[in-house]
Amino acid sequence: MLSCQKPKIRFEISKQEIVECGNFELGNIYIINDSINKNGFFIEPQVYLKWAGVTKAPYSISLNNIPSSYQIYKDDKIVDNYKLMNNTSYTISQSVSGKSTFSIRVWTNEKGKIYKTSHNNCNNSISIDMK
């Protein structure tokens, strides 16, 4: 019964992919750089990936090659592409209408590739914002 289930995501480091653990499509994804500057402001605006395709949204998204059917919003403007910054951490959240948001944390290396995640498998059912 899908109505009782909650969205849950993980990050596949080897493929650099956000992966949905259940039966929810990845239609709305938020990416927030956790780093702040000396004035206490985020160093990068929140990024929002919104599925705009005619087919169903996928169950995984490669951050190296975001599918063209996603609209990428940064500062409420649509941008052509998005790359993660070097040496920082991000909170990635999945939003599904009528369900609680599920969030994970990832860390990037000096090349902007994710090398560590709070959720590398589907066994961890606790969102980082619930800890």
N, CA, C and O atoms as a printed pandas DataFrame, in Angstrom:
     atom_number atom_name residue_name chain_id  residue_number  x_coord  y_coord  z_coord
0              1         N          MET        A               1    0.841   -1.177    0.000
1              2        CA          MET        A               1    0.000    0.000    0.000
2              3         C          MET        A               1    0.888    1.243    0.000
3              4         O          MET        A               1    1.554    1.533    0.994
4              5         N          LEU        A               2    0.897    1.970   -1.103
5              6        CA          LEU        A               2    1.771    3.118   -1.294
6              7         C          LEU        A               2    1.437    4.268   -0.366
7              8         O          LEU        A               2    2.332    5.027    0.007
8              9         N          SER        A               3    0.176    4.424    0.021
9             10        CA          SER        A               3   -0.218    5.558    0.844
10            11         C          SER        A               3    0.431    5.528    2.224
11            12         O          SER        A               3    0.593    6.583    2.838
12            13         N          CYS        A               4    0.804    4.362    2.727
13            14        CA          CYS        A               4    1.442    4.249    4.036
14            15         C          CYS        A               4    2.952    4.431    3.951
15            16         O          CYS        A               4    3.601    4.731    4.954
16            17         N          GLN        A               5    3.504    4.254    2.779
17            18        CA          GLN        A               5    4.947    4.367    2.610
18            19         C          GLN        A               5    5.374    5.829    2.603
19            20         O          GLN        A               5    4.586    6.732    2.322
20            21         N          LYS        A               6    6.633    6.028    2.918
21            22        CA          LYS        A               6    7.217    7.365    2.892
22            23         C          LYS        A               6    8.389    7.353    1.928
23            24         O          LYS        A               6    9.041    6.324    1.753
24            25         N          PRO        A               7    8.661    8.495    1.298
25            26        CA          PRO        A               7    9.824    8.546    0.418
26            27         C          PRO        A               7   11.107    8.372    1.219
27            28         O          PRO        A               7   11.197    8.787    2.374
28            29         N          LYS        A               8   12.087    7.756    0.592
29            30        CA          LYS        A               8   13.384    7.541    1.238
30            31         C          LYS        A               8   14.427    7.465    0.127
31            32         O          LYS        A               8   14.279    6.693   -0.820
32            33         N          ILE        A               9   15.477    8.267    0.249
33            34        CA          ILE        A               9   16.529    8.268   -0.766
34            35         C          ILE        A               9   17.861    7.868   -0.156
35            36         O          ILE        A               9   18.053    7.902    1.059
36            37         N          ARG        A              10   18.772    7.488   -1.038
37            38        CA          ARG        A              10   20.153    7.189   -0.660
38            39         C          ARG        A              10   21.037    7.763   -1.752
39            40         O          ARG        A              10   20.543    8.200   -2.792
40            41         N          PHE        A              11   22.354    7.764   -1.517
41            42        CA          PHE        A              11   23.273    8.230   -2.547
42            43         C          PHE        A              11   24.234    7.116   -2.910
43            44         O          PHE        A              11   24.901    6.554   -2.041
44            45         N          GLU        A              12   24.306    6.795   -4.197
45            46        CA          GLU        A              12   25.209    5.777   -4.743
46            47         C          GLU        A              12   26.493    6.485   -5.177
47            48         O          GLU        A              12   26.546    7.099   -6.243
48            49         N          ILE        A              13   27.531    6.391   -4.333
49            50        CA          ILE        A              13   28.774    7.121   -4.581
50            51         C          ILE        A              13   29.432    6.703   -5.888
51            52         O          ILE        A              13   29.893    7.563   -6.638
52            53         N          SER        A              14   29.488    5.413   -6.182
53            54        CA          SER        A              14   30.185    4.940   -7.386
54            55         C          SER        A              14   29.570    5.490   -8.673
55            56         O          SER        A              14   30.279    5.692   -9.659
56            57         N          LYS        A              15   28.275    5.729   -8.671
57            58        CA          LYS        A              15   27.590    6.258   -9.859
58            59         C          LYS        A              15   27.273    7.746   -9.736
59            60         O          LYS        A              15   26.802    8.363  -10.692
60            61         N          GLN        A              16   27.535    8.336   -8.535
61            62        CA          GLN        A              16   27.199    9.732   -8.261
62            63         C          GLN        A              16   25.707    9.977   -8.505
63            64         O          GLN        A              16   25.324   10.950   -9.154
64            65         N          GLU        A              17   24.867    9.067   -7.968
65            66        CA          GLU        A              17   23.429    9.126   -8.209
66            67         C          GLU        A              17   22.615    9.215   -6.922
67            68         O          GLU        A              17   22.933    8.584   -5.915
68            69         N          ILE        A              18   21.561   10.014   -6.988
69            70        CA          ILE        A              18   20.515    9.996   -5.976
70            71         C          ILE        A              18   19.574    8.863   -6.369
71            72         O          ILE        A              18   19.141    8.785   -7.519
72            73         N          VAL        A              19   19.256    7.983   -5.418
73            74        CA          VAL        A              19   18.427    6.812   -5.719
74            75         C          VAL        A              19   17.255    6.759   -4.744
75            76         O          VAL        A              19   17.440    6.883   -3.533
76            77         N          GLU        A              20   16.053    6.576   -5.277
77            78        CA          GLU        A              20   14.850    6.398   -4.456
78            79         C          GLU        A              20   14.785    4.938   -4.009
79            80         O          GLU        A              20   14.935    4.028   -4.824
80            81         N          CYS        A              21   14.563    4.722   -2.727
81            82        CA          CYS        A              21   14.555    3.365   -2.171
82            83         C          CYS        A              21   13.227    2.637   -2.353
83            84         O          CYS        A              21   13.182    1.410   -2.259
84            85         N          GLY        A              22   12.164    3.358   -2.607
85            86        CA          GLY        A              22   10.854    2.724   -2.725
86            87         C          GLY        A              22   10.242    2.936   -4.090
87            88         O          GLY        A              22   10.895    2.775   -5.121
88            89         N          ASN        A              23    8.984    3.298   -4.074
89            90        CA          ASN        A              23    8.232    3.446   -5.319
90            91         C          ASN        A              23    7.885    4.887   -5.648
91            92         O          ASN        A              23    6.946    5.138   -6.405
92            93         N          PHE        A              24    8.619    5.830   -5.099
93            94        CA          PHE        A              24    8.342    7.235   -5.374
94            95         C          PHE        A              24    9.294    7.747   -6.450
95            96         O          PHE        A              24   10.499    7.501   -6.401
96            97         N          GLU        A              25    8.739    8.453   -7.406
97            98        CA          GLU        A              25    9.568    9.055   -8.449
98            99         C          GLU        A              25   10.326   10.243   -7.861
99           100         O          GLU        A              25    9.896   10.841   -6.876
100          101         N          LEU        A              26   11.447   10.571   -8.471
101          102        CA          LEU        A              26   12.237   11.717   -8.030
102          103         C          LEU        A              26   11.802   12.953   -8.821
103          104         O          LEU        A              26   12.518   13.430   -9.701
104          105         N          GLY        A              27   10.623   13.454   -8.489
105          106        CA          GLY        A              27   10.060   14.592   -9.210
106          107         C          GLY        A              27   10.473   15.936   -8.664
107          108         O          GLY        A              27   10.489   16.924   -9.398
108          109         N          ASN        A              28   10.811   15.994   -7.372
109          110        CA          ASN        A              28   11.184   17.249   -6.717
110          111         C          ASN        A              28   12.357   16.998   -5.782
111          112         O          ASN        A              28   12.217   16.331   -4.756
112          113         N          ILE        A              29   13.509   17.537   -6.145
113          114        CA          ILE        A              29   14.723   17.361   -5.347
114          115         C          ILE        A              29   15.296   18.736   -5.009
115          116         O          ILE        A              29   15.404   19.606   -5.874
116          117         N          TYR        A              30   15.659   18.918   -3.751
117          118        CA          TYR        A              30   16.288   20.162   -3.299
118          119         C          TYR        A              30   17.726   19.858   -2.906
119          120         O          TYR        A              30   17.998   18.859   -2.239
120          121         N          ILE        A              31   18.648   20.725   -3.324
121          122        CA          ILE        A              31   20.066   20.579   -3.001
122          123         C          ILE        A              31   20.509   21.863   -2.313
123          124         O          ILE        A              31   20.465   22.943   -2.902
124          125         N          ILE        A              32   20.935   21.733   -1.064
125          126        CA          ILE        A              32   21.320   22.900   -0.273
126          127         C          ILE        A              32   22.770   22.759    0.160
127          128         O          ILE        A              32   23.137   21.787    0.821
128          129         N          ASN        A              33   23.598   23.736   -0.217
129          130        CA          ASN        A              33   24.984   23.774    0.229
130          131         C          ASN        A              33   24.963   24.180    1.700
131          132         O          ASN        A              33   24.428   25.233    2.045
132          133         N          ASP        A              34   25.534   23.359    2.559
133          134        CA          ASP        A              34   25.489   23.602    4.002
134          135         C          ASP        A              34   26.487   24.648    4.485
135          136         O          ASP        A              34   26.410   25.092    5.630
136          137         N          SER        A              35   27.421   25.046    3.629
137          138        CA          SER        A              35   28.466   25.981    4.040
138          139         C          SER        A              35   27.929   27.410    4.110
139          140         O          SER        A              35   27.080   27.817    3.317
140          141         N          ILE        A              36   28.451   28.158    5.086
141          142        CA          ILE        A              36   28.067   29.561    5.229
142          143         C          ILE        A              36   29.312   30.438    5.197
143          144         O          ILE        A              36   30.409   29.985    5.521
144          145         N          ASN        A              37   29.132   31.700    4.803
145          146        CA          ASN        A              37   30.258   32.633    4.762
146          147         C          ASN        A              37   30.439   33.290    6.127
147          148         O          ASN        A              37   29.717   32.977    7.074
148          149         N          LYS        A              38   31.399   34.197    6.222
149          150        CA          LYS        A              38   31.714   34.822    7.516
150          151         C          LYS        A              38   30.575   35.688    8.049
151          152         O          LYS        A              38   30.541   36.004    9.238
152          153         N          ASN        A              39   29.637   36.076    7.173
153          154        CA          ASN        A              39   28.482   36.870    7.596
154          155         C          ASN        A              39   27.281   36.008    7.978
155          156         O          ASN        A              39   26.224   36.530    8.332
156          157         N          GLY        A              40   27.446   34.684    7.906
157          158        CA          GLY        A              40   26.381   33.780    8.306
158          159         C          GLY        A              40   25.379   33.437    7.221
159          160         O          GLY        A              40   24.318   32.884    7.509
160          161         N          PHE        A              41   25.707   33.761    5.964
161          162        CA          PHE        A              41   24.813   33.449    4.848
162          163         C          PHE        A              41   25.327   32.232    4.095
163          164         O          PHE        A              41   26.531   31.984    4.041
164          165         N          PHE        A              42   24.394   31.472    3.511
165          166        CA          PHE        A              42   24.801   30.342    2.678
166          167         C          PHE        A              42   25.666   30.845    1.530
167          168         O          PHE        A              42   25.395   31.904    0.964
168          169         N          ILE        A              43   26.714   30.084    1.184
169          170        CA          ILE        A              43   27.624   30.531    0.127
170          171         C          ILE        A              43   27.066   30.280   -1.270
171          172         O          ILE        A              43   27.631   30.741   -2.262
172          173         N          GLU        A              44   25.967   29.556   -1.344
173          174        CA          GLU        A              44   25.376   29.219   -2.633
174          175         C          GLU        A              44   23.864   29.117   -2.448
175          176         O          GLU        A              44   23.409   28.572   -1.443
176          177         N          PRO        A              45   23.075   29.629   -3.393
177          178        CA          PRO        A              45   21.621   29.504   -3.262
178          179         C          PRO        A              45   21.157   28.055   -3.369
179          180         O          PRO        A              45   21.832   27.217   -3.967
180          181         N          GLN        A              46   20.010   27.775   -2.788
181          182        CA          GLN        A              46   19.393   26.448   -2.903
182          183         C          GLN        A              46   19.128   26.136   -4.371
183          184         O          GLN        A              46   18.786   27.021   -5.155
184          185         N          VAL        A              47   19.290   24.870   -4.727
185          186        CA          VAL        A              47   18.995   24.401   -6.080
186          187         C          VAL        A              47   17.788   23.474   -5.992
187          188         O          VAL        A              47   17.682   22.652   -5.081
188          189         N          TYR        A              48   16.893   23.620   -6.943
189          190        CA          TYR        A              48   15.670   22.821   -6.985
190          191         C          TYR        A              48   15.591   22.142   -8.343
191          192         O          TYR        A              48   15.619   22.807   -9.378
192          193         N          LEU        A              49   15.491   20.820   -8.339
193          194        CA          LEU        A              49   15.319   20.044   -9.567
194          195         C          LEU        A              49   13.858   19.626   -9.650
195          196         O          LEU        A              49   13.355   18.918   -8.778
196          197         N          LYS        A              50   13.184   20.069  -10.702
197          198        CA          LYS        A              50   11.760   19.753  -10.877
198          199         C          LYS        A              50   11.572   18.998  -12.184
199          200         O          LYS        A              50   11.976   19.468  -13.248
200          201         N          TRP        A              51   10.958   17.832  -12.096
201          202        CA          TRP        A              51   10.707   17.021  -13.284
202          203         C          TRP        A              51    9.653   17.708  -14.142
203          204         O          TRP        A              51    8.585   18.070  -13.647
204          205         N          ALA        A              52    9.949   17.888  -15.423
205          206        CA          ALA        A              52    9.024   18.535  -16.353
206          207         C          ALA        A              52    8.817   17.681  -17.597
207          208         O          ALA        A              52    8.349   18.177  -18.622
208          209         N          GLY        A              53    9.159   16.414  -17.513
209          210        CA          GLY        A              53    9.031   15.513  -18.650
210          211         C          GLY        A              53    7.601   15.054  -18.869
211          212         O          GLY        A              53    6.744   15.217  -18.001
212          213         N          VAL        A              54    7.353   14.478  -20.036
213          214        CA          VAL        A              54    6.019   13.965  -20.360
214          215         C          VAL        A              54    5.824   12.547  -19.816
215          216         O          VAL        A              54    4.693   12.077  -19.693
216          217         N          THR        A              55    6.913   11.879  -19.495
217          218        CA          THR        A              55    6.848   10.550  -18.893
218          219         C          THR        A              55    7.006   10.686  -17.383
219          220         O          THR        A              55    7.201   11.790  -16.874
220          221         N          LYS        A              56    6.924    9.581  -16.678
221          222        CA          LYS        A              56    7.136    9.599  -15.231
222          223         C          LYS        A              56    8.585    9.967  -14.920
223          224         O          LYS        A              56    9.495    9.668  -15.692
224          225         N          ALA        A              57    8.778   10.614  -13.786
225          226        CA          ALA        A              57   10.132   10.949  -13.336
226          227         C          ALA        A              57   10.883    9.664  -13.004
227          228         O          ALA        A              57   10.263    8.660  -12.654
228          229         N          PRO        A              58   12.208    9.683  -13.110
229          230        CA          PRO        A              58   12.988    8.477  -12.817
230          231         C          PRO        A              58   13.091    8.199  -11.320
231          232         O          PRO        A              58   12.676    9.008  -10.490
232          233         N          TYR        A              59   13.652    7.039  -10.997
233          234        CA          TYR        A              59   13.890    6.633   -9.614
234          235         C          TYR        A              59   15.344    6.845   -9.206
235          236         O          TYR        A              59   15.719    6.564   -8.068
236          237         N          SER        A              60   16.165    7.342  -10.137
237          238        CA          SER        A              60   17.548    7.714   -9.825
238          239         C          SER        A              60   17.951    8.869  -10.734
239          240         O          SER        A              60   17.465    9.002  -11.857
240          241         N          ILE        A              61   18.861    9.706  -10.214
241          242        CA          ILE        A              61   19.348   10.866  -10.962
242          243         C          ILE        A              61   20.858   10.930  -10.809
243          244         O          ILE        A              61   21.370   10.933   -9.690
244          245         N          SER        A              62   21.572   10.980  -11.922
245          246        CA          SER        A              62   23.017   11.182  -11.887
246          247         C          SER        A              62   23.297   12.676  -11.756
247          248         O          SER        A              62   22.824   13.472  -12.567
248          249         N          LEU        A              63   24.062   13.052  -10.740
249          250        CA          LEU        A              63   24.417   14.461  -10.600
250          251         C          LEU        A              63   25.510   14.869  -11.587
251          252         O          LEU        A              63   25.770   16.059  -11.763
252          253         N          ASN        A              64   26.152   13.891  -12.231
253          254        CA          ASN        A              64   27.123   14.196  -13.283
254          255         C          ASN        A              64   26.438   14.544  -14.593
255          256         O          ASN        A              64   27.015   15.221  -15.444
256          257         N          ASN        A              65   25.208   14.081  -14.751
257          258        CA          ASN        A              65   24.480   14.277  -16.001
258          259         C          ASN        A              65   22.984   14.334  -15.684
259          260         O          ASN        A              65   22.261   13.355  -15.869
260          261         N          ILE        A              66   22.536   15.491  -15.207
261          262        CA          ILE        A              66   21.126   15.648  -14.840
262          263         C          ILE        A              66   20.286   15.586  -16.115
263          264         O          ILE        A              66   20.539   16.344  -17.052
264          265         N          PRO        A              67   19.295   14.700  -16.167
265          266        CA          PRO        A              67   18.480   14.568  -17.378
266          267         C          PRO        A              67   17.857   15.902  -17.811
267          268         O          PRO        A              67   17.484   16.725  -16.975
268          269         N          SER        A              68   17.754   16.097  -19.106
269          270        CA          SER        A              68   17.259   17.363  -19.660
270          271         C          SER        A              68   15.786   17.614  -19.347
271          272         O          SER        A              68   15.318   18.743  -19.496
272          273         N          SER        A              69   15.057   16.612  -18.926
273          274        CA          SER        A              69   13.646   16.809  -18.571
274          275         C          SER        A              69   13.465   17.431  -17.191
275          276         O          SER        A              69   12.342   17.732  -16.785
276          277         N          TYR        A              70   14.562   17.624  -16.472
277          278        CA          TYR        A              70   14.493   18.356  -15.207
278          279         C          TYR        A              70   14.706   19.837  -15.478
279          280         O          TYR        A              70   15.603   20.224  -16.228
280          281         N          GLN        A              71   13.869   20.658  -14.857
281          282        CA          GLN        A              71   14.137   22.089  -14.829
282          283         C          GLN        A              71   14.990   22.314  -13.591
283          284         O          GLN        A              71   14.655   21.845  -12.503
284          285         N          ILE        A              72   16.092   23.032  -13.762
285          286        CA          ILE        A              72   17.019   23.299  -12.664
286          287         C          ILE        A              72   16.840   24.755  -12.254
287          288         O          ILE        A              72   17.114   25.666  -13.035
288          289         N          TYR        A              73   16.380   24.967  -11.026
289          290        CA          TYR        A              73   16.165   26.318  -10.518
290          291         C          TYR        A              73   17.268   26.666   -9.525
291          292         O          TYR        A              73   17.593   25.879   -8.636
292          293         N          LYS        A              74   17.834   27.850   -9.689
293          294        CA          LYS        A              74   18.820   28.387   -8.750
294          295         C          LYS        A              74   18.482   29.860   -8.581
295          296         O          LYS        A              74   18.436   30.599   -9.565
296          297         N          ASP        A              75   18.247   30.292   -7.365
297          298        CA          ASP        A              75   17.789   31.668   -7.113
298          299         C          ASP        A              75   16.487   31.963   -7.853
299          300         O          ASP        A              75   16.299   33.066   -8.367
300          301         N          ASP        A              76   15.596   30.988   -7.908
301          302        CA          ASP        A              76   14.294   31.095   -8.573
302          303         C          ASP        A              76   14.386   31.357  -10.074
303          304         O          ASP        A              76   13.410   31.787  -10.689
304          305         N          LYS        A              77   15.543   31.104  -10.662
305          306        CA          LYS        A              77   15.733   31.236  -12.105
306          307         C          LYS        A              77   16.125   29.877  -12.668
307          308         O          LYS        A              77   16.848   29.116  -12.026
308          309         N          ILE        A              78   15.643   29.576  -13.873
309          310        CA          ILE        A              78   16.024   28.322  -14.517
310          311         C          ILE        A              78   17.426   28.469  -15.088
311          312         O          ILE        A              78   17.721   29.429  -15.800
312          313         N          VAL        A              79   18.295   27.501  -14.767
313          314        CA          VAL        A              79   19.669   27.486  -15.284
314          315         C          VAL        A              79   19.851   26.240  -16.146
315          316         O          VAL        A              79   19.098   25.274  -16.027
316          317         N          ASP        A              80   20.861   26.275  -17.014
317          318        CA          ASP        A              80   21.086   25.169  -17.953
318          319         C          ASP        A              80   21.692   23.932  -17.305
319          320         O          ASP        A              80   21.373   22.806  -17.688
320          321         N          ASN        A              81   22.575   24.142  -16.314
321          322        CA          ASN        A              81   23.221   22.992  -15.679
322          323         C          ASN        A              81   23.628   23.358  -14.263
323          324         O          ASN        A              81   23.502   24.504  -13.834
324          325         N          TYR        A              82   24.115   22.363  -13.555
325          326        CA          TYR        A              82   24.519   22.583  -12.170
326          327         C          TYR        A              82   25.629   21.614  -11.807
327          328         O          TYR        A              82   25.554   20.422  -12.108
328          329         N          LYS        A              83   26.649   22.133  -11.164
329          330        CA          LYS        A              83   27.759   21.319  -10.664
330          331         C          LYS        A              83   27.942   21.603   -9.180
331          332         O          LYS        A              83   27.795   22.741   -8.735
332          333         N          LEU        A              84   28.258   20.579   -8.429
333          334        CA          LEU        A              84   28.521   20.732   -7.001
334          335         C          LEU        A              84   29.854   21.436   -6.790
335          336         O          LEU        A              84   30.782   21.272   -7.583
336          337         N          MET        A              85   29.948   22.218   -5.722
337          338        CA          MET        A              85   31.191   22.908   -5.381
338          339         C          MET        A              85   32.172   21.928   -4.733
339          340         O          MET        A              85   31.782   20.868   -4.243
340          341         N          ASN        A              86   33.432   22.302   -4.742
341          342        CA          ASN        A              86   34.502   21.503   -4.132
342          343         C          ASN        A              86   34.484   21.642   -2.611
343          344         O          ASN        A              86   34.099   22.679   -2.072
344          345         N          ASN        A              87   34.905   20.584   -1.937
345          346        CA          ASN        A              87   35.180   20.592   -0.495
346          347         C          ASN        A              87   34.068   21.207    0.352
347          348         O          ASN        A              87   34.301   22.138    1.123
348          349         N          THR        A              88   32.882   20.684    0.202
349          350        CA          THR        A              88   31.764   21.188    0.998
350          351         C          THR        A              88   30.779   20.051    1.277
351          352         O          THR        A              88   30.960   18.931    0.801
352          353         N          SER        A              89   29.756   20.347    2.039
353          354        CA          SER        A              89   28.703   19.352    2.270
354          355         C          SER        A              89   27.373   19.920    1.794
355          356         O          SER        A              89   27.157   21.132    1.777
356          357         N          TYR        A              90   26.498   19.012    1.414
357          358        CA          TYR        A              90   25.178   19.374    0.906
358          359         C          TYR        A              90   24.116   18.540    1.603
359          360         O          TYR        A              90   24.352   17.391    1.975
360          361         N          THR        A              91   22.946   19.135    1.774
361          362        CA          THR        A              91   21.761   18.403    2.176
362          363         C          THR        A              91   20.913   18.224    0.927
363          364         O          THR        A              91   20.577   19.197    0.253
364          365         N          ILE        A              92   20.569   16.981    0.620
365          366        CA          ILE        A              92   19.727   16.665   -0.536
366          367         C          ILE        A              92   18.408   16.141    0.010
367          368         O          ILE        A              92   18.384   15.208    0.812
368          369         N          SER        A              93   17.307   16.751   -0.432
369          370        CA          SER        A              93   15.984   16.392    0.074
370          371         C          SER        A              93   15.052   16.002   -1.058
371          372         O          SER        A              93   15.062   16.604   -2.132
372          373         N          GLN        A              94   14.250   14.986   -0.796
373          374        CA          GLN        A              94   13.217   14.551   -1.733
374          375         C          GLN        A              94   11.875   15.009   -1.184
375          376         O          GLN        A              94   11.548   14.766   -0.023
376          377         N          SER        A              95   11.111   15.670   -2.028
377          378        CA          SER        A              95    9.793   16.140   -1.635
378          379         C          SER        A              95    8.733   15.427   -2.465
379          380         O          SER        A              95    8.801   15.406   -3.694
380          381         N          VAL        A              96    7.756   14.845   -1.780
381          382        CA          VAL        A              96    6.636   14.166   -2.427
382          383         C          VAL        A              96    5.365   14.761   -1.836
383          384         O          VAL        A              96    5.224   14.844   -0.616
384          385         N          SER        A              97    4.446   15.172   -2.691
385          386        CA          SER        A              97    3.201   15.795   -2.249
386          387         C          SER        A              97    2.477   14.922   -1.222
387          388         O          SER        A              97    2.241   13.735   -1.447
388          389         N          GLY        A              98    2.133   15.538   -0.096
389          390        CA          GLY        A              98    1.388   14.827    0.938
390          391         C          GLY        A              98    2.225   13.937    1.836
391          392         O          GLY        A              98    1.677   13.253    2.700
392          393         N          LYS        A              99    3.537   13.929    1.656
393          394        CA          LYS        A              99    4.435   13.090    2.461
394          395         C          LYS        A              99    5.490   13.973    3.125
395          396         O          LYS        A              99    5.748   15.084    2.664
396          397         N          SER        A             100    6.094   13.487    4.194
397          398        CA          SER        A             100    7.179   14.232    4.817
398          399         C          SER        A             100    8.426   14.159    3.937
399          400         O          SER        A             100    8.674   13.156    3.267
400          401         N          THR        A             101    9.195   15.229    3.955
401          402        CA          THR        A             101   10.427   15.312    3.176
402          403         C          THR        A             101   11.468   14.378    3.774
403          404         O          THR        A             101   11.542   14.225    4.993
404          405         N          PHE        A             102   12.272   13.752    2.921
405          406        CA          PHE        A             102   13.361   12.892    3.381
406          407         C          PHE        A             102   14.673   13.514    2.926
407          408         O          PHE        A             102   14.834   13.844    1.751
408          409         N          SER        A             103   15.614   13.676    3.858
409          410        CA          SER        A             103   16.878   14.350    3.558
410          411         C          SER        A             103   18.081   13.491    3.904
411          412         O          SER        A             103   18.073   12.729    4.871
412          413         N          ILE        A             104   19.123   13.635    3.081
413          414        CA          ILE        A             104   20.409   12.985    3.324
414          415         C          ILE        A             104   21.499   14.047    3.229
415          416         O          ILE        A             104   21.261   15.148    2.734
416          417         N          ARG        A             105   22.683   13.714    3.700
417          418        CA          ARG        A             105   23.819   14.641    3.582
418          419         C          ARG        A             105   24.916   13.954    2.785
419          420         O          ARG        A             105   25.150   12.753    2.914
420          421         N          VAL        A             106   25.589   14.761    1.950
421          422        CA          VAL        A             106   26.719   14.276    1.163
422          423         C          VAL        A             106   27.868   15.267    1.292
423          424         O          VAL        A             106   27.662   16.442    1.594
424          425         N          TRP        A             107   29.095   14.768    1.055
425          426        CA          TRP        A             107   30.295   15.596    1.132
426          427         C          TRP        A             107   31.072   15.481   -0.172
427          428         O          TRP        A             107   31.205   14.394   -0.734
428          429         N          THR        A             108   31.591   16.627   -0.654
429          430        CA          THR        A             108   32.353   16.629   -1.906
430          431         C          THR        A             108   33.848   16.751   -1.632
431          432         O          THR        A             108   34.271   17.283   -0.606
432          433         N          ASN        A             109   34.637   16.240   -2.585
433          434        CA          ASN        A             109   36.097   16.338   -2.492
434          435         C          ASN        A             109   36.591   17.571   -3.254
435          436         O          ASN        A             109   35.800   18.431   -3.642
436          437         N          GLU        A             110   37.908   17.642   -3.462
437          438        CA          GLU        A             110   38.512   18.798   -4.134
438          439         C          GLU        A             110   38.113   18.912   -5.605
439          440         O          GLU        A             110   38.358   19.945   -6.227
440          441         N          LYS        A             111   37.506   17.874   -6.166
441          442        CA          LYS        A             111   37.047   17.911   -7.565
442          443         C          LYS        A             111   35.529   18.076   -7.675
443          444         O          LYS        A             111   34.982   18.050   -8.778
444          445         N          GLY        A             112   34.851   18.242   -6.549
445          446        CA          GLY        A             112   33.401   18.400   -6.568
446          447         C          GLY        A             112   32.642   17.093   -6.686
447          448         O          GLY        A             112   31.437   17.098   -6.936
448          449         N          LYS        A             113   33.326   15.976   -6.512
449          450        CA          LYS        A             113   32.682   14.655   -6.553
450          451         C          LYS        A             113   32.314   14.239   -5.128
451          452         O          LYS        A             113   33.060   14.499   -4.184
452          453         N          ILE        A             114   31.184   13.604   -4.989
453          454        CA          ILE        A             114   30.751   13.146   -3.673
454          455         C          ILE        A             114   31.541   11.902   -3.289
455          456         O          ILE        A             114   31.587   10.926   -4.038
456          457         N          TYR        A             115   32.164   11.948   -2.111
457          458        CA          TYR        A             115   32.970   10.824   -1.628
458          459         C          TYR        A             115   32.399   10.188   -0.357
459          460         O          TYR        A             115   32.848    9.121    0.060
460          461         N          LYS        A             116   31.402   10.849    0.260
461          462        CA          LYS        A             116   30.849   10.362    1.520
462          463         C          LYS        A             116   29.374   10.757    1.584
463          464         O          LYS        A             116   28.979   11.808    1.080
464          465         N          THR        A             117   28.565    9.897    2.211
465          466        CA          THR        A             117   27.139   10.177    2.355
466          467         C          THR        A             117   26.624    9.666    3.697
467          468         O          THR        A             117   27.165    8.713    4.259
468          469         N          SER        A             118   25.597   10.294    4.193
469          470        CA          SER        A             118   24.951    9.825    5.424
470          471         C          SER        A             118   24.088    8.594    5.164
471          472         O          SER        A             118   23.778    7.846    6.092
472          473         N          HIS        A             119   23.699    8.381    3.908
473          474        CA          HIS        A             119   22.802    7.279    3.544
474          475         C          HIS        A             119   23.319    6.606    2.276
475          476         O          HIS        A             119   23.038    7.068    1.171
476          477         N          ASN        A             120   24.073    5.518    2.427
477          478        CA          ASN        A             120   24.598    4.806    1.253
478          479         C          ASN        A             120   23.797    3.544    0.927
479          480         O          ASN        A             120   24.106    2.848   -0.040
480          481         N          ASN        A             121   22.787    3.251    1.715
481          482        CA          ASN        A             121   21.902    2.121    1.410
482          483         C          ASN        A             121   20.495    2.456    1.903
483          484         O          ASN        A             121   20.273    3.501    2.514
484          485         N          CYS        A             122   19.575    1.581    1.639
485          486        CA          CYS        A             122   18.167    1.837    1.988
486          487         C          CYS        A             122   17.803    1.372    3.395
487          488         O          CYS        A             122   16.643    1.483    3.792
488          489         N          ASN        A             123   18.758    0.859    4.149
489          490        CA          ASN        A             123   18.481    0.374    5.502
490          491         C          ASN        A             123   18.264    1.497    6.502
491          492         O          ASN        A             123   17.580    1.308    7.508
492          493         N          ASN        A             124   18.841    2.673    6.234
493          494        CA          ASN        A             124   18.704    3.802    7.146
494          495         C          ASN        A             124   17.420    4.550    6.812
495          496         O          ASN        A             124   17.361    5.268    5.813
496          497         N          SER        A             125   16.409    4.389    7.625
497          498        CA          SER        A             125   15.104    4.985    7.328
498          499         C          SER        A             125   14.873    6.310    8.041
499          500         O          SER        A             125   13.767    6.850    8.002
500          501         N          ILE        A             126   15.912    6.841    8.694
501          502        CA          ILE        A             126   15.760    8.092    9.429
502          503         C          ILE        A             126   16.370    9.231    8.625
503          504         O          ILE        A             126   17.562    9.218    8.317
504          505         N          SER        A             127   15.553   10.203    8.293
505          506        CA          SER        A             127   15.994   11.395    7.575
506          507         C          SER        A             127   16.923   12.203    8.476
507          508         O          SER        A             127   16.729   12.223    9.691
508          509         N          ILE        A             128   17.934   12.875    7.904
509          510        CA          ILE        A             128   18.870   13.633    8.746
510          511         C          ILE        A             128   18.184   14.777    9.470
511          512         O          ILE        A             128   18.646   15.188   10.534
512          513         N          ASP        A             129   17.099   15.303    8.926
513          514        CA          ASP        A             129   16.403   16.382    9.617
514          515         C          ASP        A             129   15.512   15.866   10.749
515          516         O          ASP        A             129   14.887   16.658   11.454
516          517         N          MET        A             130   15.454   14.556   10.923
517          518        CA          MET        A             130   14.675   13.949   12.001
518          519         C          MET        A             130   15.566   13.474   13.148
519          520         O          MET        A             130   15.060   13.034   14.180
520          521         N          LYS        A             131   16.880   13.558   12.979
521          522        CA          LYS        A             131   17.807   13.066   14.008
522          523         C          LYS        A             131   17.955   14.067   15.120
523          524         O          LYS        A             131   18.694   13.826   16.074
